[in-house]
Coordinates of C-alpha atoms and ligand atoms in Angstrom, one line a residue:
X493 CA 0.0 0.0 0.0
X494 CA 1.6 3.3 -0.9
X495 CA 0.7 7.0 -0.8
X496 CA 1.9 8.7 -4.1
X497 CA 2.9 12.3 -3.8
X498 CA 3.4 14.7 -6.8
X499 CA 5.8 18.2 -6.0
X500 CA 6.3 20.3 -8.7
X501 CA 6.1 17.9 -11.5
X502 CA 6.9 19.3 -15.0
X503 CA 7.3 17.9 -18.8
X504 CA 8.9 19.3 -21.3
X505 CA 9.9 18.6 -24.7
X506 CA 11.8 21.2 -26.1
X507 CA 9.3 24.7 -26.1
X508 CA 6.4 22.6 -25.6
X509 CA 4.7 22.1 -22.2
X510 CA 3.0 18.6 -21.6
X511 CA 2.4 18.7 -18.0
X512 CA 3.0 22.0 -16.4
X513 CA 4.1 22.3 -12.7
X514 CA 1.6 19.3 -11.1
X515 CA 1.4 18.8 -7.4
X516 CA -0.9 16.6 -6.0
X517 CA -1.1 14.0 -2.6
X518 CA -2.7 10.5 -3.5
X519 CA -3.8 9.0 -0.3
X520 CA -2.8 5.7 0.6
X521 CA -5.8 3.3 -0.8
X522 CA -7.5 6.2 -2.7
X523 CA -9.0 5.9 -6.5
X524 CA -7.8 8.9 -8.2
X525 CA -8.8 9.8 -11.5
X526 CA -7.3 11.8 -14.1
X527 CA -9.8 13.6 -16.2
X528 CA -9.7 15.5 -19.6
X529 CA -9.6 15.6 -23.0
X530 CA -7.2 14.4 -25.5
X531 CA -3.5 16.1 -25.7
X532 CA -4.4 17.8 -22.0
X533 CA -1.2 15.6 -20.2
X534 CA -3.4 12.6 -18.1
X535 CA -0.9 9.7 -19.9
X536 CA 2.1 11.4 -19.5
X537 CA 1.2 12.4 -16.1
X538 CA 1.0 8.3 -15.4
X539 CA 3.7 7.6 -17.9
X540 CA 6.3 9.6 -15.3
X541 CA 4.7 8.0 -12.2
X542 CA 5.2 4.5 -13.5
X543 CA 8.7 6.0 -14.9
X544 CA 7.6 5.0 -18.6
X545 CA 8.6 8.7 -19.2
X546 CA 11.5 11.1 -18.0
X547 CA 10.5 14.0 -15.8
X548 CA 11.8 17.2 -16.5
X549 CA 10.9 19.1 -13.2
X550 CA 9.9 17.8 -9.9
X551 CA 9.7 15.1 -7.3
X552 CA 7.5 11.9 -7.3
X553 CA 7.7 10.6 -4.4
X554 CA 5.7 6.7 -3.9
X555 CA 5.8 6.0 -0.5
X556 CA 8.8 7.5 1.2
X557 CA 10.7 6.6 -1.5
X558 CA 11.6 9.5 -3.7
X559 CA 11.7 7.6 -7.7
X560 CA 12.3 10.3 -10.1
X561 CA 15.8 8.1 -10.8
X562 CA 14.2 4.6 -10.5
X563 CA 13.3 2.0 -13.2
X564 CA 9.8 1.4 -13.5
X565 CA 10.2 -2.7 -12.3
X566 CA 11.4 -1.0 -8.8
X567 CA 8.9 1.2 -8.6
X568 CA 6.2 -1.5 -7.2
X569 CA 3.3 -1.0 -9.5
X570 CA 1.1 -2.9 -11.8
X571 CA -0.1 -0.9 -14.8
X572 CA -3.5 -1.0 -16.9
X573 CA -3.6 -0.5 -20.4
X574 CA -6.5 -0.2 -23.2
X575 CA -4.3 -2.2 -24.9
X576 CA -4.3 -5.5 -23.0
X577 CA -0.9 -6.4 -23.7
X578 CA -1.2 -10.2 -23.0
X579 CA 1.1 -12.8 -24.5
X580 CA -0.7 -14.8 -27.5
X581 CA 1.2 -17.9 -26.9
X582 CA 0.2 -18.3 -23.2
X583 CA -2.7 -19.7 -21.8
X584 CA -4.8 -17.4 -19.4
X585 CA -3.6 -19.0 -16.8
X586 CA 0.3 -18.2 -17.6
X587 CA -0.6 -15.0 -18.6
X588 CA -1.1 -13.7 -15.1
X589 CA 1.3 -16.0 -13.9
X590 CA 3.8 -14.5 -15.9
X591 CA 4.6 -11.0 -13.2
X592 CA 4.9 -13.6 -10.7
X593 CA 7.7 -15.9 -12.8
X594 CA 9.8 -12.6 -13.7
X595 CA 10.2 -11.7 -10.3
X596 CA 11.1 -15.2 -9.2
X597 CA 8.6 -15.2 -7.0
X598 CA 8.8 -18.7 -5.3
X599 CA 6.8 -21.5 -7.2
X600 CA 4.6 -23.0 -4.6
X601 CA 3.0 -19.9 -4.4
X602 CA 2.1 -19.6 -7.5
X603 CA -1.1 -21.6 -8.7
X604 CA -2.6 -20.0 -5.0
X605 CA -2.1 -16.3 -6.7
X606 CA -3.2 -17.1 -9.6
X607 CA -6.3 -18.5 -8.5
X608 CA -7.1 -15.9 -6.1
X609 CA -6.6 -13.2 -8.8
X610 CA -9.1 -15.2 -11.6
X611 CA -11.2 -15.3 -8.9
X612 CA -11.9 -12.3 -8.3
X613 CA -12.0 -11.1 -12.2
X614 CA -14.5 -14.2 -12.7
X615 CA -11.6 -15.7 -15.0
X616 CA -12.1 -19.6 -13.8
X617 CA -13.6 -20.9 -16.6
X618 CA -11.0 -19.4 -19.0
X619 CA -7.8 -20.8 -17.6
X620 CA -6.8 -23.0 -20.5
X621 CA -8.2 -20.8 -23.5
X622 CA -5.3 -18.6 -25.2
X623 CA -6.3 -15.0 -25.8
X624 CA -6.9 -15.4 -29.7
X625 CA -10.2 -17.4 -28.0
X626 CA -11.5 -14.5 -25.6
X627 CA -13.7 -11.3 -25.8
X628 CA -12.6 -8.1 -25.7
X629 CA -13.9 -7.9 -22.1
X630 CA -12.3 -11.5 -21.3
X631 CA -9.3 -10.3 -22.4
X632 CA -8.9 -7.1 -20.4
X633 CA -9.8 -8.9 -16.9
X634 CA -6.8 -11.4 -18.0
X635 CA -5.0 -8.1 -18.0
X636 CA -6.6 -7.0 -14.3
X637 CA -5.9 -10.3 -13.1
X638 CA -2.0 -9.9 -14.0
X639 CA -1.8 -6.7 -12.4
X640 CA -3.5 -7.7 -9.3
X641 CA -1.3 -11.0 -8.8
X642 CA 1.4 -9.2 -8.2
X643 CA 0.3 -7.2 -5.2
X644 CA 1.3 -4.2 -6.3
X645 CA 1.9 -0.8 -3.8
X646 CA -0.6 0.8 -6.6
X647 CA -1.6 0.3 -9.8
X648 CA -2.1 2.9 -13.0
X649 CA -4.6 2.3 -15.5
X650 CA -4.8 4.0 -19.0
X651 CA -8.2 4.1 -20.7
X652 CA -8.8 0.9 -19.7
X653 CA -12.1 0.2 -20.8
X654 CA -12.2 2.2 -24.0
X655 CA -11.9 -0.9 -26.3
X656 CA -14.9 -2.2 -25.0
X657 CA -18.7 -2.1 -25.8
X658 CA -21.1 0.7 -24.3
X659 CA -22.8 -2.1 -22.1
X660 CA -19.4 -4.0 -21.5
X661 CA -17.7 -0.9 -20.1
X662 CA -20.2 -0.4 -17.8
X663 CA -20.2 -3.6 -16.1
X664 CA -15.9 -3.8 -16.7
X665 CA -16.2 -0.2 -14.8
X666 CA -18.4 -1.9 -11.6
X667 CA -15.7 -4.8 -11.3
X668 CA -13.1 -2.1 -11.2
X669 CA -15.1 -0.2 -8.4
X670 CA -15.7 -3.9 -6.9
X671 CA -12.3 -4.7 -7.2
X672 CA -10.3 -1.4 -5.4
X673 CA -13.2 -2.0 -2.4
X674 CA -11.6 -5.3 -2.0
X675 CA -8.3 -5.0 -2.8
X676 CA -7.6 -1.2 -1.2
X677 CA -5.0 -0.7 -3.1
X678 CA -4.0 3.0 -4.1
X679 CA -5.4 3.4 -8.4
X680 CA -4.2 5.9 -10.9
X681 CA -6.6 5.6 -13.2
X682 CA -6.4 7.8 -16.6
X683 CA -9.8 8.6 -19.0
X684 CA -11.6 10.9 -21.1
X685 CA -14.7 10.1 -19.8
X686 CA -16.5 12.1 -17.2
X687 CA -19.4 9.5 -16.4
X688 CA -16.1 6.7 -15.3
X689 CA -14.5 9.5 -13.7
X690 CA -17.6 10.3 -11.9
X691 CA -18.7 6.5 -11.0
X692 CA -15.4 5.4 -10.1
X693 CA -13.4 8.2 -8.1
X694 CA -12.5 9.3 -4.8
X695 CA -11.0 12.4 -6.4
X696 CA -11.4 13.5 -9.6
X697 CA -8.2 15.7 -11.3
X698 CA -9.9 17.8 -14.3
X699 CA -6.8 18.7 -16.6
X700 CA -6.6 20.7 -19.7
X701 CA -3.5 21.9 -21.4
X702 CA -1.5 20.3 -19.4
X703 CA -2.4 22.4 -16.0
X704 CA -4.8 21.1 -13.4
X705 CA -7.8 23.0 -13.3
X706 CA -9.3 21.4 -10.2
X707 CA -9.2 18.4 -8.0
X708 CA -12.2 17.4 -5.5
X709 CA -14.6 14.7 -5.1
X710 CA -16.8 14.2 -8.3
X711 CA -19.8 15.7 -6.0
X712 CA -17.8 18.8 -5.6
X713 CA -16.9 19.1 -9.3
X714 CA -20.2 19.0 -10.2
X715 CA -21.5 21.4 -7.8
X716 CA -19.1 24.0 -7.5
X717 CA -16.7 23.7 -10.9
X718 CA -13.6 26.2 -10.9
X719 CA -14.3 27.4 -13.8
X720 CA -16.3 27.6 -17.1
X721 CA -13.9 24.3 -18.5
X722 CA -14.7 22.3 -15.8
X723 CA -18.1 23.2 -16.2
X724 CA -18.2 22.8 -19.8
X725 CA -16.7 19.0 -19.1
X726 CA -18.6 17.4 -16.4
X727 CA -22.3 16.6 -16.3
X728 CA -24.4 15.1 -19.4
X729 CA -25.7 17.2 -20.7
X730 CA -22.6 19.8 -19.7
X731 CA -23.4 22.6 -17.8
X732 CA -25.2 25.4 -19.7
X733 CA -23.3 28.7 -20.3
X734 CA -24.9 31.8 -20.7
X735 CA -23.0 35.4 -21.8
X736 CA -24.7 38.1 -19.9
X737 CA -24.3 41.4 -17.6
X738 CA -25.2 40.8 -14.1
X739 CA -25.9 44.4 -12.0
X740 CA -27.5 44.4 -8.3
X741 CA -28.0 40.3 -8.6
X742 CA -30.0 40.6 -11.4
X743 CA -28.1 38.9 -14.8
X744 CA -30.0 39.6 -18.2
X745 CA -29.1 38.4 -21.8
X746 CA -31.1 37.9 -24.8
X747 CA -34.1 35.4 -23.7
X748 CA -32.9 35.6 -20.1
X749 CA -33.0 37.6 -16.6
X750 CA -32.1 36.1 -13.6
X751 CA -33.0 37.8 -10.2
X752 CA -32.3 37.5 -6.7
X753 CA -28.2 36.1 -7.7
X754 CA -25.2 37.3 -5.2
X755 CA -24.3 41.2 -5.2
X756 CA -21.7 43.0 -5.5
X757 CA -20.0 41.2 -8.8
X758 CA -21.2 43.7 -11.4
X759 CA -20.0 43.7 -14.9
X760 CA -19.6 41.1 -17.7
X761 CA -19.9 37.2 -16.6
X762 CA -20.9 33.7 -17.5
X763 CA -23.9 32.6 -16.3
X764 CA -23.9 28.7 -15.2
X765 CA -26.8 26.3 -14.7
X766 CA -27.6 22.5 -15.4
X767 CA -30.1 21.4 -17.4
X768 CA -31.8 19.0 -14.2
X769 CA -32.2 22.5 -12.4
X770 CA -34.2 24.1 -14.9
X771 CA -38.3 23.3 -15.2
X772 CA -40.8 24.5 -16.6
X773 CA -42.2 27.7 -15.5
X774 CA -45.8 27.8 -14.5
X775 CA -46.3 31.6 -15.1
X776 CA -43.7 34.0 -15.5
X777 CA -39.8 32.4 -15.8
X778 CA -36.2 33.4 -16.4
X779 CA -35.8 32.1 -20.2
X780 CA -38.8 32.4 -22.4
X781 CA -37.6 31.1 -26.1
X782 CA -38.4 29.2 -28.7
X783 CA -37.7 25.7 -28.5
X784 CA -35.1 24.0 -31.0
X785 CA -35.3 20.8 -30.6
X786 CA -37.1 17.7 -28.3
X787 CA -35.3 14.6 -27.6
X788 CA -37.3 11.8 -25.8
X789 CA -34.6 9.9 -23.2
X790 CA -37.6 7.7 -21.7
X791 CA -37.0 8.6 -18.2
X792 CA -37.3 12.2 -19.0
X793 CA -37.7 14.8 -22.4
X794 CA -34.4 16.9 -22.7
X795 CA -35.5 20.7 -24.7
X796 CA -32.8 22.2 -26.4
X797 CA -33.5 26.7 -26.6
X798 CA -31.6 29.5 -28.6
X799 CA -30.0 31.6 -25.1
X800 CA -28.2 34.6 -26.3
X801 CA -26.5 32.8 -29.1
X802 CA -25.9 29.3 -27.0
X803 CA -28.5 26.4 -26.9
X804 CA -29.2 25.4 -24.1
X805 CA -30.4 22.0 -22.6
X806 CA -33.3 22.0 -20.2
X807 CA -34.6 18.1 -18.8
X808 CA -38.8 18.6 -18.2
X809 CA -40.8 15.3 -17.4
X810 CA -41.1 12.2 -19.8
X811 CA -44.6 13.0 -20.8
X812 CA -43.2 16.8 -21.7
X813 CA -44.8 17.2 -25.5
X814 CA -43.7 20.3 -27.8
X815 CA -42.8 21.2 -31.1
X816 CA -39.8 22.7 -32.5
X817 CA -41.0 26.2 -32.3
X818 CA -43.6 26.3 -29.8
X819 CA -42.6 28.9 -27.1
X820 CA -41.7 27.5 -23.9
X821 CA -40.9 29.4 -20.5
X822 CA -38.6 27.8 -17.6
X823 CA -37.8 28.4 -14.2
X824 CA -34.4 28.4 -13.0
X825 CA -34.1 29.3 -9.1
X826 CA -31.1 31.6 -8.7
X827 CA -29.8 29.4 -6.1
X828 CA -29.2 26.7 -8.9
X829 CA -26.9 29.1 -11.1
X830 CA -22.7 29.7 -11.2
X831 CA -21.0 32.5 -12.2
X832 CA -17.9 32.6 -14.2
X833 CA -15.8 35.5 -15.2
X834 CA -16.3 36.3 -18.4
X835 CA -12.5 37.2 -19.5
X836 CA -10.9 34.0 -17.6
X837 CA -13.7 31.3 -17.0
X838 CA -12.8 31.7 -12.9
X839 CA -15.5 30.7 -10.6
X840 CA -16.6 33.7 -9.1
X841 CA -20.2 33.0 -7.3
Ligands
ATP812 P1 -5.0 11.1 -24.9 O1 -6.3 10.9 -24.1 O2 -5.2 11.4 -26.3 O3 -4.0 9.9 -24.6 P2 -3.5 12.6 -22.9 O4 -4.2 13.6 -22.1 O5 -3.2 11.3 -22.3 O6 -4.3 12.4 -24.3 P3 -0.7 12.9 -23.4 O7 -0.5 11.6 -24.1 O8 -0.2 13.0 -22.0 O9 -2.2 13.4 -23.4 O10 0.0 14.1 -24.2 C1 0.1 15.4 -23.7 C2 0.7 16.3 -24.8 O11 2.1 16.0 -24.9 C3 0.1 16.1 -26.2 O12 -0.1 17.3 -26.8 C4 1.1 15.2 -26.9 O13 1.1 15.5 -28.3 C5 2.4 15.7 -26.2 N1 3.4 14.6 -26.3 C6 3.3 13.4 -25.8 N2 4.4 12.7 -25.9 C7 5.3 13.5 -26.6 C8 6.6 13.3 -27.1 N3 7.3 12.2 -26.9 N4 7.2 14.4 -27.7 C9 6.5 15.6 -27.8 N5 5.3 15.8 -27.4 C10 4.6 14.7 -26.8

């Protein structure tokens, strides 16, 4: 079991900037998540833990072992990757024996390991099949396995469910959550994809451009983003963003006016609110506009409205019935809303 511990941490190649100046304490048996869009640094980030990649700046500390000048097969962890990685010749079974073999880890012990870690990826009736015979799915819980045999101090995983299958990701991503519950070990885990982020983290680390734009539990990302890009990145549909003037709590744009919002921040911002907050009004309401589109989801009806040049997403009830065009007016308490600087995207209400 290991705390990890980021200072300063910086990435360089040549002029350009990969991961700029990242500091960060992973708790000992927490599920970190490293969140953001392609380019934005989360691999590399994972790539200089595990010691895959050089750093330029910093300290990275796993344990209290400082590692920056260590090989990554001293460095005590078991990676992840979309890729599985698994040896075509071998069965399953000496696929995640294999860690244990290269570290000459005494035999007798073997077949017990083994076992334990099929186990608990549900792997059993696999054993004897080579890879070339398993499902995508199959093939990355061979992968888990390995990495848990080992008994790592943490392990780092890269996108690893992004080669599978909308409904095959999801239950992959419950085994995961299943797994770190039983196991406790400390995960890196690396992904695009703010719904795993969400379901599976302790912490959430938003990144973008290679700077860390905010790190908290995914409840307080959601509720109380830094700033318009973390807004703009977490939430299905993403937060709504508004352009507008706000004076004396009141914020007005085209189609808009919000009253009753904090004082005293007067001046150009960006208005913030999620589509679940919104309803619609039974008299008067904040946005009255024409509707642009109605998409049916079942367990609710998602609107779609023309805001001062944005469209914005507004969930009603399931029985909700419109056409494109009809005019539709919805409430949005002021208690619901953010506020953003408009120059920098900073939080500011
Ligand atoms: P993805 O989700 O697409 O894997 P990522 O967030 O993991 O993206 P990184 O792979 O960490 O992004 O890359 C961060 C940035 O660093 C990218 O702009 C990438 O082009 C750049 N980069 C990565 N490796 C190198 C390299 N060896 N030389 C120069 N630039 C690199």
């Amino acid at each position: 079991m290991a705390q990890i511990r980021l200072k300063n941490v910086s990435k360089r190649w040549n002029n350009f900037i990969g991961v700029d100046n990242f500091n960060l304490d992973i708790a000992d048996q927490e599920f970190l998540v490293l969140l953001g869009p392609s380019g934005c640094g989360k691999t590399t980030t994972m790539r200089m833990i595990a010691g895959l990649e050089e750093i330029t700046e910093g300290e990275i500390w796993i344990g209290d072992r400082l590692v920056n000048k260590l090989e990554p097969k001293d460095r005590d962890i078991s990676m992840v990757f979309q890729s599985y990685g698994l040896y075509p010749n071998m069965t399953v079974y000496e696929n995640i024996r294999f860690p244990l073999k290269v570290r000459k880890v005494p035999q007798d012990q073997h077949d017990e390991r083994v076992m334990k870690a099929a186990r608990m990826v549900e792997l059993e009736p696999f054993l004897d099949r080579r890879p070339a015979a398993l499902s995508g799915g199959q093939r990355q819980r061979v992968a888990l396995a390995r990495a848990i045999v080992r008994e790592p101090n943490a392990f780092l995983m890269d996108e690893p469910l992004s080669n599978l299958d909308a409904k095959l990701r999801v239950s992959t991503r419950a085994q995961i959550k299943n797994l770190h519950h039983a196991l406790k070990t400390t995960t890196i885990y690396v992904t695009h994809d703010q719904i795993e982020a969400m379901t599976l983290a302790d912490r959430v680390v938003v990144m973008n451009k290679g700077v860390v734009q905010q790190v908290g539990t995914p409840m307080e990302i959601y509720d109380r983003p830094a700033n318009t890009f973390v807004a703009s990145f977490i939430g299905s549909p993403a937060m709504n963003l508004v352009a507008g003037t706000i004076s004396k709590g009141v914020f007005t744009s085209e189609g808009i006016r919000i009253e009753g919002l904090p004082q005293g921040v007067d001046g150009a911002v960006t208005l913030g609110f999620r589509a679940e907050d919104a309803s619609l009004a039974e008299t008067e309401g904040q946005i009255e506009a024409p509707i642009y589109t109605v998409e049916l989801l079942g367990e609710a009806t998602m609107l779609s409205m023309r805001v001062a040049g944005e469209l914005v997403s507004i969930k009603v009830g399931k029985d909700y019935r419109a056409e494109i065009g009809d005019r539709a007016r919805i409430a949005i308490p002021a208690s619901a809303c953010h506020l953003f600087d408009q120059a920098s995207g900073t939080r500011i209400g």
